Short mmCIF file of N, CA and C in Angstrom, two decimals:
data_model
loop_
_atom_site.label_atom_id
_atom_site.label_comp_id
_atom_site.label_asym_id
_atom_site.label_seq_id
_atom_site.Cartn_x
_atom_site.Cartn_y
_atom_site.Cartn_z
N UNK A 1 -29.75 -6.88 42.84
CA UNK A 1 -29.33 -7.07 41.62
C UNK A 1 -28.36 -5.93 41.19
N UNK A 2 -27.05 -6.26 40.94
CA UNK A 2 -26.05 -5.06 40.54
C UNK A 2 -26.23 -4.76 38.98
N UNK A 3 -25.80 -3.60 38.60
CA UNK A 3 -25.74 -3.26 37.20
C UNK A 3 -24.55 -3.91 36.59
N UNK A 4 -24.78 -4.74 35.57
CA UNK A 4 -23.65 -5.29 34.85
C UNK A 4 -23.52 -4.66 33.52
N UNK A 5 -23.98 -3.47 33.28
CA UNK A 5 -23.82 -2.81 32.01
C UNK A 5 -22.18 -2.56 31.63
N UNK A 6 -21.98 -2.59 30.48
CA UNK A 6 -20.51 -2.33 30.14
C UNK A 6 -20.47 -1.15 29.02
N UNK A 7 -19.35 -0.51 28.91
CA UNK A 7 -19.15 0.49 28.02
C UNK A 7 -17.75 0.29 27.50
N UNK A 8 -17.37 0.83 26.42
CA UNK A 8 -16.16 0.83 25.66
C UNK A 8 -15.34 2.09 25.87
N UNK A 9 -14.01 1.86 26.53
CA UNK A 9 -13.16 3.01 26.64
C UNK A 9 -12.12 3.02 25.64
N UNK A 10 -11.82 4.09 24.92
CA UNK A 10 -10.83 4.07 23.87
C UNK A 10 -9.84 5.00 24.16
N UNK A 11 -8.53 4.71 23.79
CA UNK A 11 -7.43 5.54 23.99
C UNK A 11 -6.45 5.47 22.86
N UNK A 12 -5.70 6.45 22.74
CA UNK A 12 -4.75 6.42 21.51
C UNK A 12 -3.28 6.78 22.23
N UNK A 13 -2.21 6.09 21.59
CA UNK A 13 -0.94 6.26 22.12
C UNK A 13 -0.05 6.45 20.99
N UNK A 14 1.22 6.97 21.30
CA UNK A 14 2.05 7.41 20.26
C UNK A 14 2.91 6.23 19.81
N UNK A 15 3.07 5.25 20.71
CA UNK A 15 4.07 3.96 20.37
C UNK A 15 3.27 2.68 20.80
N UNK A 16 3.61 1.68 20.03
CA UNK A 16 3.15 0.43 20.47
C UNK A 16 3.64 -0.08 21.81
N UNK A 17 4.71 0.31 22.25
CA UNK A 17 5.26 0.17 23.56
C UNK A 17 4.41 0.75 24.61
N UNK A 18 4.01 1.89 24.48
CA UNK A 18 3.07 2.64 25.46
C UNK A 18 1.84 1.99 25.42
N UNK A 19 1.33 1.47 24.17
CA UNK A 19 0.00 0.88 24.44
C UNK A 19 0.05 -0.56 25.08
N UNK A 20 1.17 -1.26 24.74
CA UNK A 20 1.39 -2.55 25.57
C UNK A 20 1.47 -2.27 26.99
N UNK A 21 2.18 -1.20 27.52
CA UNK A 21 2.20 -0.93 28.91
C UNK A 21 0.77 -0.59 29.45
N UNK A 22 0.17 0.12 28.71
CA UNK A 22 -1.45 0.40 29.23
C UNK A 22 -2.20 -0.97 29.33
N UNK A 23 -2.00 -1.79 28.40
CA UNK A 23 -2.77 -3.03 28.52
C UNK A 23 -2.29 -3.81 29.71
N UNK A 24 -0.98 -3.91 29.99
CA UNK A 24 -0.64 -4.48 31.14
C UNK A 24 -1.01 -3.90 32.50
N UNK A 25 -1.17 -2.67 32.46
CA UNK A 25 -1.75 -1.95 33.66
C UNK A 25 -3.21 -2.18 33.92
N UNK A 26 -3.92 -2.17 32.83
CA UNK A 26 -5.39 -2.66 32.85
C UNK A 26 -5.51 -3.88 33.44
N UNK A 27 -4.68 -4.86 32.97
CA UNK A 27 -4.83 -6.35 33.33
C UNK A 27 -4.48 -6.56 34.75
N UNK A 28 -3.28 -6.10 35.09
CA UNK A 28 -2.62 -6.42 36.36
C UNK A 28 -3.12 -5.36 37.59
N UNK A 29 -3.37 -4.15 37.29
CA UNK A 29 -3.89 -3.32 38.27
C UNK A 29 -5.23 -3.22 38.54
N UNK A 30 -6.07 -3.36 37.31
CA UNK A 30 -7.48 -3.11 37.53
C UNK A 30 -8.20 -4.53 37.19
N UNK A 31 -7.55 -5.56 36.93
CA UNK A 31 -8.26 -6.86 36.67
C UNK A 31 -9.20 -6.85 35.43
N UNK A 32 -8.81 -5.99 34.39
CA UNK A 32 -9.66 -6.23 33.16
C UNK A 32 -9.27 -7.52 32.38
N UNK A 33 -10.22 -8.12 31.92
CA UNK A 33 -9.94 -9.43 31.30
C UNK A 33 -9.24 -9.12 29.84
N UNK A 34 -8.11 -9.83 29.64
CA UNK A 34 -7.45 -9.59 28.32
C UNK A 34 -8.37 -9.81 27.01
N UNK A 35 -9.33 -10.83 27.04
CA UNK A 35 -10.24 -10.87 25.91
C UNK A 35 -11.09 -9.53 25.70
N UNK A 36 -11.32 -8.75 26.72
CA UNK A 36 -12.05 -7.45 26.64
C UNK A 36 -11.20 -6.25 26.26
N UNK A 37 -9.85 -6.48 25.87
CA UNK A 37 -9.03 -5.51 25.51
C UNK A 37 -8.66 -5.60 24.09
N UNK A 38 -8.55 -4.66 23.35
CA UNK A 38 -8.10 -4.76 21.82
C UNK A 38 -7.28 -3.61 21.49
N UNK A 39 -6.28 -3.91 20.74
CA UNK A 39 -5.08 -3.03 20.22
C UNK A 39 -5.21 -3.01 18.72
N UNK A 40 -5.22 -1.97 18.13
CA UNK A 40 -5.18 -1.89 16.67
C UNK A 40 -4.70 -0.52 16.21
N UNK A 41 -4.35 -0.28 14.95
CA UNK A 41 -3.99 0.93 14.40
C UNK A 41 -5.17 2.07 14.46
N UNK A 42 -4.93 3.16 14.81
CA UNK A 42 -6.04 4.15 14.84
C UNK A 42 -6.45 4.52 13.37
N UNK A 43 -5.64 4.41 12.37
CA UNK A 43 -6.16 4.55 11.04
C UNK A 43 -6.08 3.15 10.23
N UNK A 44 -6.26 3.50 8.84
CA UNK A 44 -6.37 2.14 8.03
C UNK A 44 -5.08 1.42 7.81
N UNK A 45 -3.87 2.14 8.07
CA UNK A 45 -2.57 1.63 7.66
C UNK A 45 -1.97 0.85 8.96
N UNK A 46 -1.29 -0.26 8.66
CA UNK A 46 -0.48 -0.90 9.83
C UNK A 46 0.41 0.00 10.29
N UNK A 47 0.63 0.07 11.65
CA UNK A 47 1.66 0.91 12.30
C UNK A 47 2.26 0.36 13.50
N UNK A 48 3.39 0.93 13.77
CA UNK A 48 3.97 0.66 15.03
C UNK A 48 4.02 1.75 15.98
N UNK A 49 3.32 2.67 15.43
CA UNK A 49 3.17 4.04 16.23
C UNK A 49 3.57 5.17 15.56
N UNK A 50 3.76 6.29 16.21
CA UNK A 50 4.28 7.55 15.52
C UNK A 50 5.89 7.74 15.68
N UNK A 51 6.45 6.93 16.65
CA UNK A 51 7.84 7.19 16.86
C UNK A 51 8.40 5.74 17.20
N UNK A 52 9.76 5.55 16.95
CA UNK A 52 10.33 4.32 17.17
C UNK A 52 10.33 4.05 18.78
N UNK A 53 10.15 2.85 19.14
CA UNK A 53 10.12 2.51 20.66
C UNK A 53 10.53 1.01 20.74
N UNK A 54 10.75 0.60 21.98
CA UNK A 54 11.12 -0.80 22.26
C UNK A 54 12.27 -1.22 21.42
N UNK A 55 12.29 -2.25 20.66
CA UNK A 55 13.24 -2.91 19.93
C UNK A 55 13.54 -2.10 18.62
N UNK A 56 12.60 -1.24 18.18
CA UNK A 56 12.91 -0.37 17.06
C UNK A 56 13.85 0.81 17.31
N UNK A 57 13.89 1.05 18.66
CA UNK A 57 14.64 2.20 19.20
C UNK A 57 16.01 1.82 19.69
N UNK A 58 16.30 0.66 20.03
CA UNK A 58 17.24 0.22 20.87
C UNK A 58 18.51 -0.44 20.18
N UNK A 59 18.76 0.12 19.01
CA UNK A 59 19.79 -0.41 18.13
C UNK A 59 21.17 0.32 18.48
N UNK A 60 22.32 -0.25 18.28
CA UNK A 60 23.56 0.32 18.37
C UNK A 60 23.72 1.59 17.47
N UNK A 61 23.20 1.50 16.14
CA UNK A 61 23.29 2.55 15.22
C UNK A 61 22.16 3.56 15.37
N UNK A 62 21.39 3.59 16.37
CA UNK A 62 20.13 4.39 16.46
C UNK A 62 19.07 3.62 16.18
N UNK A 63 17.83 4.38 16.10
CA UNK A 63 16.52 3.83 15.90
C UNK A 63 16.41 3.14 14.38
N UNK A 64 15.92 2.14 14.28
CA UNK A 64 15.51 1.55 13.00
C UNK A 64 14.78 2.49 12.10
N UNK A 65 15.06 2.44 10.78
CA UNK A 65 14.28 3.23 10.11
C UNK A 65 13.17 2.36 9.09
N UNK A 66 13.19 1.18 9.24
CA UNK A 66 12.15 0.26 8.55
C UNK A 66 10.82 -0.06 9.24
N UNK A 67 10.77 0.58 10.42
CA UNK A 67 9.49 0.31 11.20
C UNK A 67 8.39 1.03 10.52
N UNK A 68 7.06 0.36 10.49
CA UNK A 68 6.09 1.20 9.86
C UNK A 68 5.51 2.21 10.91
N UNK A 69 5.95 3.41 10.83
CA UNK A 69 5.60 4.61 11.59
C UNK A 69 4.48 5.27 10.84
N UNK A 70 3.21 4.99 10.96
CA UNK A 70 2.18 5.42 10.19
C UNK A 70 1.05 5.98 10.91
N UNK A 71 1.08 6.03 12.27
CA UNK A 71 0.07 6.54 12.93
C UNK A 71 -0.03 6.19 14.46
N UNK A 72 -1.15 6.59 15.09
CA UNK A 72 -1.24 6.31 16.44
C UNK A 72 -1.70 4.78 16.54
N UNK A 73 -1.62 4.22 17.80
CA UNK A 73 -1.96 3.02 18.13
C UNK A 73 -3.31 3.23 19.13
N UNK A 74 -4.26 2.51 18.77
CA UNK A 74 -5.67 2.69 19.64
C UNK A 74 -5.68 1.35 20.63
N UNK A 75 -5.98 1.76 21.66
CA UNK A 75 -6.42 0.67 22.74
C UNK A 75 -7.77 0.85 23.12
N UNK A 76 -8.77 -0.16 23.03
CA UNK A 76 -9.98 -0.04 23.51
C UNK A 76 -10.25 -1.34 24.54
N UNK A 77 -11.05 -1.06 25.41
CA UNK A 77 -11.49 -1.94 26.49
C UNK A 77 -12.97 -1.92 26.76
N UNK A 78 -13.67 -3.09 26.87
CA UNK A 78 -15.00 -3.11 27.34
C UNK A 78 -14.91 -3.49 28.81
N UNK A 79 -15.51 -2.54 29.49
CA UNK A 79 -15.34 -2.48 31.07
C UNK A 79 -16.85 -2.29 31.62
N UNK A 80 -16.82 -2.64 32.86
CA UNK A 80 -18.17 -2.47 33.56
C UNK A 80 -18.16 -0.91 33.90
N UNK A 81 -19.35 -0.48 33.96
CA UNK A 81 -19.75 0.96 34.18
C UNK A 81 -18.81 1.49 35.60
N UNK A 82 -18.81 0.64 36.54
CA UNK A 82 -18.14 0.96 37.90
C UNK A 82 -16.58 1.08 37.55
N UNK A 83 -16.03 0.74 36.51
CA UNK A 83 -14.53 0.77 36.18
C UNK A 83 -14.23 2.02 35.41
N UNK A 84 -15.19 2.61 34.94
CA UNK A 84 -14.94 3.65 33.83
C UNK A 84 -13.73 4.73 34.35
N UNK A 85 -14.11 5.28 35.47
CA UNK A 85 -13.13 6.32 35.85
C UNK A 85 -11.76 5.72 36.31
N UNK A 86 -11.70 4.55 36.76
CA UNK A 86 -10.24 3.78 37.19
C UNK A 86 -9.49 3.60 35.87
N UNK A 87 -10.33 3.14 34.75
CA UNK A 87 -9.71 2.80 33.38
C UNK A 87 -9.22 4.12 32.76
N UNK A 88 -10.02 5.06 32.80
CA UNK A 88 -9.54 6.29 32.21
C UNK A 88 -8.37 6.91 32.81
N UNK A 89 -8.33 6.82 34.02
CA UNK A 89 -7.17 7.38 34.76
C UNK A 89 -5.89 6.46 34.44
N UNK A 90 -6.06 5.13 34.54
CA UNK A 90 -5.00 4.27 34.20
C UNK A 90 -4.33 4.53 32.82
N UNK A 91 -5.33 4.69 31.76
CA UNK A 91 -4.79 4.96 30.46
C UNK A 91 -4.15 6.29 30.33
N UNK A 92 -4.63 7.16 31.06
CA UNK A 92 -3.92 8.58 31.02
C UNK A 92 -2.66 8.51 31.55
N UNK A 93 -2.50 7.82 32.86
CA UNK A 93 -1.24 7.60 33.47
C UNK A 93 -0.23 6.88 32.69
N UNK A 94 -0.69 5.90 31.78
CA UNK A 94 0.16 5.18 30.88
C UNK A 94 0.58 6.05 29.52
N UNK A 95 0.13 7.24 29.47
CA UNK A 95 0.67 8.14 28.39
C UNK A 95 -0.37 8.12 27.35
N UNK A 96 -1.49 7.86 27.35
CA UNK A 96 -2.51 8.05 26.37
C UNK A 96 -2.63 9.45 25.82
N UNK A 97 -2.62 9.74 24.53
CA UNK A 97 -2.83 10.96 23.88
C UNK A 97 -4.07 11.59 24.04
N UNK A 98 -5.13 10.64 24.00
CA UNK A 98 -6.43 11.04 24.33
C UNK A 98 -7.29 9.83 24.93
N UNK A 99 -8.31 9.97 25.71
CA UNK A 99 -9.13 8.80 26.12
C UNK A 99 -10.63 9.29 26.02
N UNK A 100 -11.50 8.44 25.73
CA UNK A 100 -12.83 8.60 25.48
C UNK A 100 -13.64 7.43 25.73
N UNK A 101 -14.90 7.66 25.91
CA UNK A 101 -15.74 6.47 26.06
C UNK A 101 -16.96 6.53 25.08
N UNK A 102 -17.61 5.44 24.76
CA UNK A 102 -18.72 5.37 23.81
C UNK A 102 -19.63 4.37 24.23
#
C-alpha cells in the first residue's frame, strides 16, 4: 500500500501573471489537479500583485495606474508527498519570491 499523504506547498509571486503561469506549469507539467490549487492575495487587501503585468502593462500609453497593486499573490497547492520536490522546483522556476511547505 502506497503513502497517499498530502501536504500544502505555498509560494508568493510579484504579479498575477506570474502566479497564473505557475498554476499552468503545475497542471500541465506535473499533473496537479486544478481543484487542489488556490490563488489569493498574500495579505488582506485585494491585489493584482506588486507590479503591472499582462493587460495592465500592455497599453499604448504605458502601464495602467488603476490596477490594485496592493501586495503579493499567493499560490498554494495540496500535493502528494512524492511531488513536493518537483512542485517546489516548478514554482521557483516560475518566478516565486519564496516557496514553503506546511
